[in-house]
Coordinates of C-alpha atoms and ligand atoms in Angstrom, one line a residue:
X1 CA 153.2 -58.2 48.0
X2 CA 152.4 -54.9 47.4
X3 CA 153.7 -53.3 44.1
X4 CA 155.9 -50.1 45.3
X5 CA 154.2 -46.7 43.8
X6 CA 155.9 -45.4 40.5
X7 CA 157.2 -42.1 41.5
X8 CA 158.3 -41.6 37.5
X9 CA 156.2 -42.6 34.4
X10 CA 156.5 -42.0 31.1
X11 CA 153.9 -42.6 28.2
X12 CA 155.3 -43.1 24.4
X13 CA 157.9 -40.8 25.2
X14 CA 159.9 -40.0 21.6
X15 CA 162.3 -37.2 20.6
X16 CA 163.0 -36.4 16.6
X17 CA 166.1 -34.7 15.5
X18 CA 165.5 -33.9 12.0
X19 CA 163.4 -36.8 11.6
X20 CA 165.4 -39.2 13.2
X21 CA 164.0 -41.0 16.6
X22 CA 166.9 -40.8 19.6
X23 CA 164.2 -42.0 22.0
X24 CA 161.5 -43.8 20.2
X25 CA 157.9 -44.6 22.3
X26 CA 159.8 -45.2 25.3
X27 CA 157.1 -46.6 28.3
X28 CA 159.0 -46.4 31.6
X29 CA 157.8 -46.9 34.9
X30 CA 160.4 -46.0 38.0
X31 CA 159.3 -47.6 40.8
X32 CA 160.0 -45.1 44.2
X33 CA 162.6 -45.9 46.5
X34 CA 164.7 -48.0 43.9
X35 CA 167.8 -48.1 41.9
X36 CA 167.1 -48.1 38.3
X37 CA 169.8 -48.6 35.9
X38 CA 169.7 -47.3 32.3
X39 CA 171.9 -49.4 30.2
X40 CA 172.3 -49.6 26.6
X41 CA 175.2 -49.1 23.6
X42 CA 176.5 -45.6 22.9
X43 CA 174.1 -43.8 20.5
X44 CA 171.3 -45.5 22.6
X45 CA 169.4 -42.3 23.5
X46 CA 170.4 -43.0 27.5
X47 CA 171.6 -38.9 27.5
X48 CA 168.7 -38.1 25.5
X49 CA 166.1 -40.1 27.7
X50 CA 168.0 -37.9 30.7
X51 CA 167.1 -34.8 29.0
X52 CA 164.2 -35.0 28.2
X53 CA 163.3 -35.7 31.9
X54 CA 164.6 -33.2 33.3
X55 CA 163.3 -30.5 30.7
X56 CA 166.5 -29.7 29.2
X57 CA 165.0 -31.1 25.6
X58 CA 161.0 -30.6 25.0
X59 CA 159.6 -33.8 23.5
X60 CA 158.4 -34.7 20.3
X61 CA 155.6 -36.9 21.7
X62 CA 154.7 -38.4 24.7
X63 CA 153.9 -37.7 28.4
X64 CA 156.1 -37.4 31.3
X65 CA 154.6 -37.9 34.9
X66 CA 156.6 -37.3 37.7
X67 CA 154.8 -37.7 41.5
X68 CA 151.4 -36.6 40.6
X69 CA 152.7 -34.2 38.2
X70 CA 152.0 -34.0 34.8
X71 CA 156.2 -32.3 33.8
X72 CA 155.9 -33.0 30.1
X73 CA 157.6 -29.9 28.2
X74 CA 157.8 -28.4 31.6
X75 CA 161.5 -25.8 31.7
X76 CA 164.1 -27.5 33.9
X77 CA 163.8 -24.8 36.6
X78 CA 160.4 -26.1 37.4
X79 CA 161.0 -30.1 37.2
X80 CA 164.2 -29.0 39.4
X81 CA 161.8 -27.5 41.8
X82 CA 159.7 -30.5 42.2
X83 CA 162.2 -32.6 43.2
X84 CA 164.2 -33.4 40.4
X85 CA 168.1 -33.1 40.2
X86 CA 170.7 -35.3 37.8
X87 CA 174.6 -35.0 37.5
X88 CA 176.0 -34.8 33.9
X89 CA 177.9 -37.0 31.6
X90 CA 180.4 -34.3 31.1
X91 CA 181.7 -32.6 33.9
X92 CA 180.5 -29.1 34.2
X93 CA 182.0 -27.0 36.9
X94 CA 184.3 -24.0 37.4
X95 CA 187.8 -24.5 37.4
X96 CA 188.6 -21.4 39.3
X97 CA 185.7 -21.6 42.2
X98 CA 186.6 -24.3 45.1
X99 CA 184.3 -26.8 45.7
X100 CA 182.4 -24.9 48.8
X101 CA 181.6 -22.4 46.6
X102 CA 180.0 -24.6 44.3
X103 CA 177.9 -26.3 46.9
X104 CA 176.6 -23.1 47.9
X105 CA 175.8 -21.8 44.8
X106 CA 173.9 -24.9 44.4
X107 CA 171.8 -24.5 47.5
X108 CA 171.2 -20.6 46.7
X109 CA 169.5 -21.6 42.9
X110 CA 167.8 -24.2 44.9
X111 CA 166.2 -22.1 47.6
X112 CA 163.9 -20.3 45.1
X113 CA 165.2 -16.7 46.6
X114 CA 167.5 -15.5 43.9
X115 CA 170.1 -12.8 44.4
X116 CA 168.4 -10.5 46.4
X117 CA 168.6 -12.5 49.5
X118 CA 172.5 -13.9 49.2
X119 CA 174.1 -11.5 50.3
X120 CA 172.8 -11.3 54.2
X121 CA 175.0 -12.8 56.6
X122 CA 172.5 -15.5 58.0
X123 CA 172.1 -17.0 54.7
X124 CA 176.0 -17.3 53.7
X125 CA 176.2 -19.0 57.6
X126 CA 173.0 -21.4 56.7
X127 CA 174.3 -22.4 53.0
X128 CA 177.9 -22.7 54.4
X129 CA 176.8 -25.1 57.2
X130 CA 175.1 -26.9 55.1
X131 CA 177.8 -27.3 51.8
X132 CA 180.0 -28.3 54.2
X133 CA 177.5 -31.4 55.4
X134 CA 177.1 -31.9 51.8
X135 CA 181.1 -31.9 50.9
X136 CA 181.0 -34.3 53.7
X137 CA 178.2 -37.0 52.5
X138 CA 180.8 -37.3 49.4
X139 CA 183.8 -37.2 51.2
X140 CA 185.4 -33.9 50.2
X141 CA 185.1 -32.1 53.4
X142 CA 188.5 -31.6 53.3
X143 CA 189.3 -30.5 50.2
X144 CA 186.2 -27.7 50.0
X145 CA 188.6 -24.9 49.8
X146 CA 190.4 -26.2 46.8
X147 CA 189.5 -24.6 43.4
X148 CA 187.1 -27.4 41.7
X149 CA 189.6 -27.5 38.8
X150 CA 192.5 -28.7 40.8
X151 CA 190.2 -31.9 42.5
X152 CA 191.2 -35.4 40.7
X153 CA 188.9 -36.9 38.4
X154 CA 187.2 -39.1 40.7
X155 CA 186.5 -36.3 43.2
X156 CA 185.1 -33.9 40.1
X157 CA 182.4 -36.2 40.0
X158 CA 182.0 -36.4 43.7
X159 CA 181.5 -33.0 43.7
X160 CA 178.9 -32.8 41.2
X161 CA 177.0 -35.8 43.1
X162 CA 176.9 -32.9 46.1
X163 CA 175.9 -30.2 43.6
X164 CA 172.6 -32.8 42.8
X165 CA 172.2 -33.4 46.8
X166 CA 171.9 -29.7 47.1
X167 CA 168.4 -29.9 45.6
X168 CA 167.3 -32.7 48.0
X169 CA 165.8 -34.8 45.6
X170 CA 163.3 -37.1 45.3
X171 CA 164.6 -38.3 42.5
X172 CA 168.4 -38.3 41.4
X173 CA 169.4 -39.2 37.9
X174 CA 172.9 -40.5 36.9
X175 CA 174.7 -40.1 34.2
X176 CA 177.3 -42.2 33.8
X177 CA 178.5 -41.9 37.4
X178 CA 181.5 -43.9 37.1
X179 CA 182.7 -43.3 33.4
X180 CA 186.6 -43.3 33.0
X181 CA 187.2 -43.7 36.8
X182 CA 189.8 -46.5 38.3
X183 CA 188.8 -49.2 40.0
X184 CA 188.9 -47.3 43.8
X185 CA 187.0 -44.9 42.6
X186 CA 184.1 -46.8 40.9
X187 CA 184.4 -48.8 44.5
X188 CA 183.9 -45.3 46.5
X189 CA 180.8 -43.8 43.8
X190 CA 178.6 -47.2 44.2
X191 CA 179.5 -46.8 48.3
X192 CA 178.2 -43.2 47.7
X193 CA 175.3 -43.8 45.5
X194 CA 174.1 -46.8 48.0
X195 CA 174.3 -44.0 50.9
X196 CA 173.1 -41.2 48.8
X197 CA 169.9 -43.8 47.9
X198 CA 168.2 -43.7 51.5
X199 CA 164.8 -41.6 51.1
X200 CA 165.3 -41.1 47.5
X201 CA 164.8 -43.2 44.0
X202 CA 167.9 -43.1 41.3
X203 CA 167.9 -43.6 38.1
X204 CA 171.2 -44.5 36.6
X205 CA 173.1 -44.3 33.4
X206 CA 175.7 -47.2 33.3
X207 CA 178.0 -49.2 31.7
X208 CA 179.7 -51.1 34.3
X209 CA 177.9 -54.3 35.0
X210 CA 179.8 -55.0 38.2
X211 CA 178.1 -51.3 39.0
X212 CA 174.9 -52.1 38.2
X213 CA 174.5 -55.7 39.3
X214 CA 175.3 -54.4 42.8
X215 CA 173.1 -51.2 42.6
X216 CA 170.6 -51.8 40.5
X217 CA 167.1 -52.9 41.7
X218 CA 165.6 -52.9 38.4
X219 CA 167.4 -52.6 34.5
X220 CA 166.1 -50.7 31.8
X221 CA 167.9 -51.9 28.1
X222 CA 167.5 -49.4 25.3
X223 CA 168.9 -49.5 21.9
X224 CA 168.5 -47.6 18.9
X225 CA 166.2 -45.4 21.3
X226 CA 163.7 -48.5 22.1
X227 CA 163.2 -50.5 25.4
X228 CA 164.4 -53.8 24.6
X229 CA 164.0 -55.7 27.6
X230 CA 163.2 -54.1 31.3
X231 CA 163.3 -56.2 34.6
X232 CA 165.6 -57.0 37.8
X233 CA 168.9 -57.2 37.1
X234 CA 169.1 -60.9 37.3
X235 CA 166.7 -62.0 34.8
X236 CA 168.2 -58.4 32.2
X237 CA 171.6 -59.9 32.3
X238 CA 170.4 -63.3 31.5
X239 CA 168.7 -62.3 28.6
X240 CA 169.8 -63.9 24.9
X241 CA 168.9 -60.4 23.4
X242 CA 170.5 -58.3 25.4
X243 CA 173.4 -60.5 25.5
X244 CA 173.5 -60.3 22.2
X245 CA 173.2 -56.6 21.7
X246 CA 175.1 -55.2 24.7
X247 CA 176.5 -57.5 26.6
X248 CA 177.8 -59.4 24.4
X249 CA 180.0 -57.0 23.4
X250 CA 181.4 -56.3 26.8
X251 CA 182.9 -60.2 26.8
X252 CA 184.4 -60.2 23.7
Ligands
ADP1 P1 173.5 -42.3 24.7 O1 173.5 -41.4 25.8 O2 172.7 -43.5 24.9 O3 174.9 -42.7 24.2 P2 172.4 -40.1 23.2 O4 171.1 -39.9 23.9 O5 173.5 -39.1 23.6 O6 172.9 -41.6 23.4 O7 172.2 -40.0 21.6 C1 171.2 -40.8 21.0 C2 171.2 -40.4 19.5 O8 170.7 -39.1 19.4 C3 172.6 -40.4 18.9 O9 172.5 -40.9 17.6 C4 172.9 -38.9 18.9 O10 173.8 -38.6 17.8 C5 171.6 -38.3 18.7 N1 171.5 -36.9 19.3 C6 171.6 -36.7 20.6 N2 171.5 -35.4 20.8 C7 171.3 -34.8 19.6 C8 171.1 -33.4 19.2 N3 171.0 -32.4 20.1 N4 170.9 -33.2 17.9 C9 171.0 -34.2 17.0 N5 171.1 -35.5 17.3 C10 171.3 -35.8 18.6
MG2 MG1 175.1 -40.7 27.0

């Protein structure tokens, strides 16, 4: 069998704050086209890890590699260009704008055309078109004239799952998708994120093991900002030390 090309690499990736190590040497390798779940107990560096692929932290040491490119300490705008978009832990959108709105802003920042182009007609038609295709791969067509802040839980997050399509990445990382969500809910975000997967690699912060057991091509455990153990699913879950140190936890 052929080994499937790593679309994402890093090399003893580390970030300090004030001399402590949230992400500590950290050698990842994100095989393309799969579903790569990030687990690990709160304080793990997960949300760190996230950030500092995506350029919202710089890091202390290491190398990031993403397709070819060499991204390490690269500004967010530029790793977002190459084809990287994630959806946050914490939900981040605007009350007062409906959920339309917030798709097409989402495809304006990602056009690379800024504000001197929005306001022509043709454009407003093209991003409208397509937010509403995108509303419609998460299921909130019918609610895209609703103000963002009056959407349900569940369908906040949807939302910002269309607000990462927008982009078109290659690669998608989660954060937490299904934190504090109901059981229909989580049911609908790993349908969505096993649609959403075609053509593109994820990367996926998650606590739920039913979530990532039926996901999750590969398993990535950190703690205290180290890989502990890395492999499919399967043989992760089965593991004595990350039983022990995560798991375990979960069945008491
Ligand atoms: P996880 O997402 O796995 O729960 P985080 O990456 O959020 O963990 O945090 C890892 C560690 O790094 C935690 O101890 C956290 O307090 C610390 N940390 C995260 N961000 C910062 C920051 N901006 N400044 C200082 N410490 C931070
Ligand atoms: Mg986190």
């Amino acid at each position: 069998m052929t080994q499937p090309r790593a679309i994402l690499v890093t090399q003893d990736l580390s970030r300090e704050f004030q001399g402590f190590r949230a992400v500590n040497s950290v050698n990842l390798s994100i095989a393309e086209g799969t579903v790569h779940a990030l687990v690990g107990p709160n304080g793990a560096g997960k949300t760190t890890l996230f950030n500092l692929l995506t350029g919202f932290l710089k890091p202390s040491d290491g190398r990031i590699v993403f397709a070819g490119h060499d991204i390490t300490g690269q500004p967010p705008e530029r790793i977002a260009r190459l084809g990287v978009a994630r959806s946050f832990q914490v939900t981040s959108l605007f009350p007062q704008m409906t959920a339309r709105e917030h798709v097409q802003l989402a495809l304006q920042s990602g056009t690379g055309l800024g504000h001197r182009f929005w306001r022509t007609d043709k454009l407003m038609r093209r991003f409208s078109a397509r937010a509403v295709e995108l509303l419609d791969e998460v299921e909130l067509a019918h609610h895209a004239d609703r103000p963002a802040g009056t959407l349900p839980y569940g369908q906040k997050r949807a939302l910002e799952l269309a607000l990462a399509l927008a982009l078109d990445p290659r690669l998608l990382l989660l954060d937490e998708p299904t934190a504090g969500m109901g059981l229909e809910d989580v049911e609908r975000t790993v349908a969505l994120v096993d649609r959403i997967r075609e053509g593109r690699t994820v990367v996926m912060v998650e606590h739920n093991m039913t979530v990532v057991g039926s996901l999750a091509d590969a398993v990535t455990v950190l703690q205290r900002g180290e890989v502990l153990v890395e492999g499919p699913y399967d043989r992760v879950k089965t593991d004595p030390r990350v039983i022990e140190a995560y798991l375990g936890a979960d069945v008491a």
